[in-house]
CSV table of C-alpha atoms in Angstrom, one decimal:
chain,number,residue,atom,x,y,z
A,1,UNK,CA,-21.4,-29.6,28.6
A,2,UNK,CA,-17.7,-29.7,28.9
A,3,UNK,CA,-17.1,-31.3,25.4
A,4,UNK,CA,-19.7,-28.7,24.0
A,5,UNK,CA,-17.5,-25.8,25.1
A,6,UNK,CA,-14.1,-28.1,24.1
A,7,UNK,CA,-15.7,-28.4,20.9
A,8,UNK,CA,-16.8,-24.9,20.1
A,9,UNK,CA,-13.0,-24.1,21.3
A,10,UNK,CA,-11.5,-26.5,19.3
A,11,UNK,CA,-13.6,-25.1,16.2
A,12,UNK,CA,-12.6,-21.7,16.6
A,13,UNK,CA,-8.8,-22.5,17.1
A,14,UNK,CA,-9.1,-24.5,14.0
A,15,UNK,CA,-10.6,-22.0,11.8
A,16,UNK,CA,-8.7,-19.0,12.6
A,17,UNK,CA,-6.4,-19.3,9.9
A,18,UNK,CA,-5.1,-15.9,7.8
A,19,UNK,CA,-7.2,-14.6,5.5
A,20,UNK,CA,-5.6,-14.5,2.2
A,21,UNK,CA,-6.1,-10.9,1.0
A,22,UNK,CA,-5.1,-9.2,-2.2
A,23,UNK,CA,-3.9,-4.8,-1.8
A,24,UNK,CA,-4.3,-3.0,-4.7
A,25,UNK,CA,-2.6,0.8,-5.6
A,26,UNK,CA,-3.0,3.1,-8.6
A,27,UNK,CA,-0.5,6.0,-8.3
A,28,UNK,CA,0.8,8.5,-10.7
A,29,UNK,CA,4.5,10.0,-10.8
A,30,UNK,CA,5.7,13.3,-12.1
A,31,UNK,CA,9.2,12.7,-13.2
A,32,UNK,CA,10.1,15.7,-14.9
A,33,UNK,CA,10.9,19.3,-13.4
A,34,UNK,CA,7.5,21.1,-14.3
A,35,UNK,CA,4.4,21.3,-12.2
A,36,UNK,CA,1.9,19.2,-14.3
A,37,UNK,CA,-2.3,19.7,-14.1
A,38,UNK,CA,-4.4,16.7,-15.6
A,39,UNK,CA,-7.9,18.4,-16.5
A,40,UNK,CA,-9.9,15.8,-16.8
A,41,UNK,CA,-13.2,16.6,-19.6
A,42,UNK,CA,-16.7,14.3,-20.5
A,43,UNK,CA,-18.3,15.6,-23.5
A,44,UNK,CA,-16.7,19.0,-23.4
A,45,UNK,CA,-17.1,19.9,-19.9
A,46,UNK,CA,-14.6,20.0,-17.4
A,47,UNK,CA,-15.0,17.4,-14.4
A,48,UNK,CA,-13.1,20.1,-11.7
A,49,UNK,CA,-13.7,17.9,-8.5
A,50,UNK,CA,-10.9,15.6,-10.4
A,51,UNK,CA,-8.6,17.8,-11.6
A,52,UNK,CA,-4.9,16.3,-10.2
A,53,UNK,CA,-1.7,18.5,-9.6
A,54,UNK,CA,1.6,16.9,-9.1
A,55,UNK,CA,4.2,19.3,-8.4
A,56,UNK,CA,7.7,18.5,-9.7
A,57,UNK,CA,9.2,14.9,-8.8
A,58,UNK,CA,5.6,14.0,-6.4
A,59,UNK,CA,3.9,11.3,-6.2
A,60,UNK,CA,0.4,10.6,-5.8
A,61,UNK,CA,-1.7,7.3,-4.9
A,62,UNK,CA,-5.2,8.3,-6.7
A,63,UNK,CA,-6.7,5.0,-5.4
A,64,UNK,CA,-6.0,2.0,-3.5
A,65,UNK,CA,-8.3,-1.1,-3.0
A,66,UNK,CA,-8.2,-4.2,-0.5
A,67,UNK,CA,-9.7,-7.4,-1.7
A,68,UNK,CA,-10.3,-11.0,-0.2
A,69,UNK,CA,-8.0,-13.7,-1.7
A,70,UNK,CA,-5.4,-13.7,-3.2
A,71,UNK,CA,-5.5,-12.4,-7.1
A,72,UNK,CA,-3.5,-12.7,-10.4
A,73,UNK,CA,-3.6,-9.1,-11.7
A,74,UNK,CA,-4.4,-5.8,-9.8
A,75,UNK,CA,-7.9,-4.9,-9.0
A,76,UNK,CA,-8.3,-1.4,-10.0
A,77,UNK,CA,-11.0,0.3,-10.8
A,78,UNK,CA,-9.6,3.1,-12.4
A,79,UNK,CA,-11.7,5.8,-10.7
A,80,UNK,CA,-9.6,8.8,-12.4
A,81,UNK,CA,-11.5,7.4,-15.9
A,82,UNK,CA,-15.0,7.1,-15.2
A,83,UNK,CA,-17.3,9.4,-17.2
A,84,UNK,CA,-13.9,10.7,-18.9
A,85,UNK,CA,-13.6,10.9,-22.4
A,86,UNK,CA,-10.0,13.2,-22.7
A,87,UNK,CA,-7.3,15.0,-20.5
A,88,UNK,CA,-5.8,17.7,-20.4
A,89,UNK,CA,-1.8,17.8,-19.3
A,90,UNK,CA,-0.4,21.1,-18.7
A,91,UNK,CA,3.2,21.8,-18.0
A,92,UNK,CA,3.5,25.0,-15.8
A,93,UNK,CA,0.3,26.1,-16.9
A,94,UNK,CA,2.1,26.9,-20.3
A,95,UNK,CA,1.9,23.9,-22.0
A,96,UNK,CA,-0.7,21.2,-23.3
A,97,UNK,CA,-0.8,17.7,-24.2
A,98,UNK,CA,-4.6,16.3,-24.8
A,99,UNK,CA,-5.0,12.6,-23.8
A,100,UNK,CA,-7.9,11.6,-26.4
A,101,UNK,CA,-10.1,8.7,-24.9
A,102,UNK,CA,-12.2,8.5,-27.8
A,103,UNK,CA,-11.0,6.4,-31.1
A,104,UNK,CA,-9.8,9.3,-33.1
A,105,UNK,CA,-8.4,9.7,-36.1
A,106,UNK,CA,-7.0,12.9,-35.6
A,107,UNK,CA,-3.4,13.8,-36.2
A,108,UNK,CA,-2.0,16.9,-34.2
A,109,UNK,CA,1.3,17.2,-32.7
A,110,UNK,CA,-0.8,18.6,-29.2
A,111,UNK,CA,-2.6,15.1,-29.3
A,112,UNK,CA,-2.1,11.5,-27.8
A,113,UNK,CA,-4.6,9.8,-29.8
A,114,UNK,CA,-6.2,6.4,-28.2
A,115,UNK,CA,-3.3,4.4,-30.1
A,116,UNK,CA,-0.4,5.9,-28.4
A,117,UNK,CA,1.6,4.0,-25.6
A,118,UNK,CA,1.7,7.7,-24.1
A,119,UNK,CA,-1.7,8.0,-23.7
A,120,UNK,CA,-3.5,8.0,-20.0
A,121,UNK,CA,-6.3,5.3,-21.5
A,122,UNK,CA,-4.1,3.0,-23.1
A,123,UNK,CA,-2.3,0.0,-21.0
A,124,UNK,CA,0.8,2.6,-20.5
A,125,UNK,CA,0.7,1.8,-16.7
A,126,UNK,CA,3.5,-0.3,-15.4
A,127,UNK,CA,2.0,-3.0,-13.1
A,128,UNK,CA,4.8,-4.7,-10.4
A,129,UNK,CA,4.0,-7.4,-7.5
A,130,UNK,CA,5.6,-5.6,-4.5
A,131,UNK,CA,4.7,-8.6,-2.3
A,132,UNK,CA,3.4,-12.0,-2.8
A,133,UNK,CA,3.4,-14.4,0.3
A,134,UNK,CA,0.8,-17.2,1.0
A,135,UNK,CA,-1.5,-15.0,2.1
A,136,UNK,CA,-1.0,-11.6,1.1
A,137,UNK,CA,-0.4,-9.8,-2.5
A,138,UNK,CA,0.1,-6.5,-3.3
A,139,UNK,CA,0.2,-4.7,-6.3
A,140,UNK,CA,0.9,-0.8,-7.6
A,141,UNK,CA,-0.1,0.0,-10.9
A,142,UNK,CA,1.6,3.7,-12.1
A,143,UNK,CA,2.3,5.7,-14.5
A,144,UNK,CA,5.0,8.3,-15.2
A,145,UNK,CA,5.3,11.3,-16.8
A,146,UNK,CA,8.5,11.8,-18.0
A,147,UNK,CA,10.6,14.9,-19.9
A,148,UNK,CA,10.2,12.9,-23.3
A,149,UNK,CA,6.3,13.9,-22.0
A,150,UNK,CA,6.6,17.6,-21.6
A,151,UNK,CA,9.0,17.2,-24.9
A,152,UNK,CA,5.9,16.1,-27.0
A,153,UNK,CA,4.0,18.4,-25.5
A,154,UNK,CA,6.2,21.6,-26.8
């Protein structure tokens, strides 16, 4: 009985290593002086319970994930996207930039088509390791808006 209970003991001690986990963050920074409103749209109609304000100079973490092991690249599921097919940017409620999600051809000045490095559904987003031990990883993916932003937008 005695080396039963030594040996369930021993088992436990021995298997209650760290867990190797992997944190993941997607946040969003307003750089420039303005208030700024993303207005997220699917097929025309406005998706309100995710419309995002960022008041001058915030920040805002939109999602953040935790995931066993340990992983090479964020693991984001880019929430702020789903069923999203363009945004909206507004600048003090004044001015626009549209972020096109759709392969577009279209060329207006008040448009970030799907080729621009600008544009929210391109791979604009910075990605940084802010940790990396043996058994923890974290990463932030962001993206900033900056003046040259509110610049195209004018």
């Amino acid at each position: 009985m005695n080396k039963f209970i030594f040996t369930i003991v021993l088992f436990f001690l021995i298997s209650c290593g760290k867990e190797e986990v992997t944190f993941s963050s997607l946040n969003i920074y307003n750089e420039t002086k303005y208030k700024i409103t993303i207005i997220p749209y699917f097929n025309g109609v406005i998706k309100s319970n995710n419309i995002i304000n960022l008041s001058p100079f915030e920040n805002k973490e939109l999602e953040s994930l935790t995931q066993r092991g340990l992983s090479d690249r964020p693991i984001i599921f880019y929430d702020h996207l789903k069923l999203v097919d363009s945004f909206i940017v507004k600048y003090d409620d004044t001015i626009y930039k549209i972020h096109n999600g759709l392969d577009s051809f279209i060329l207006n000045k008040k448009v970030y088509n799907l080729q621009s490095n600008r544009n929210l559904f391109s791979n604009s987003y910075s990605t940084r390791k802010t940790e990396n031990t043996k058994t923890r990883r974290k990463w932030e993916v962001s993206y900033s808006f900056t003046e040259q932003d509110y610049i195209d937008a004018k």
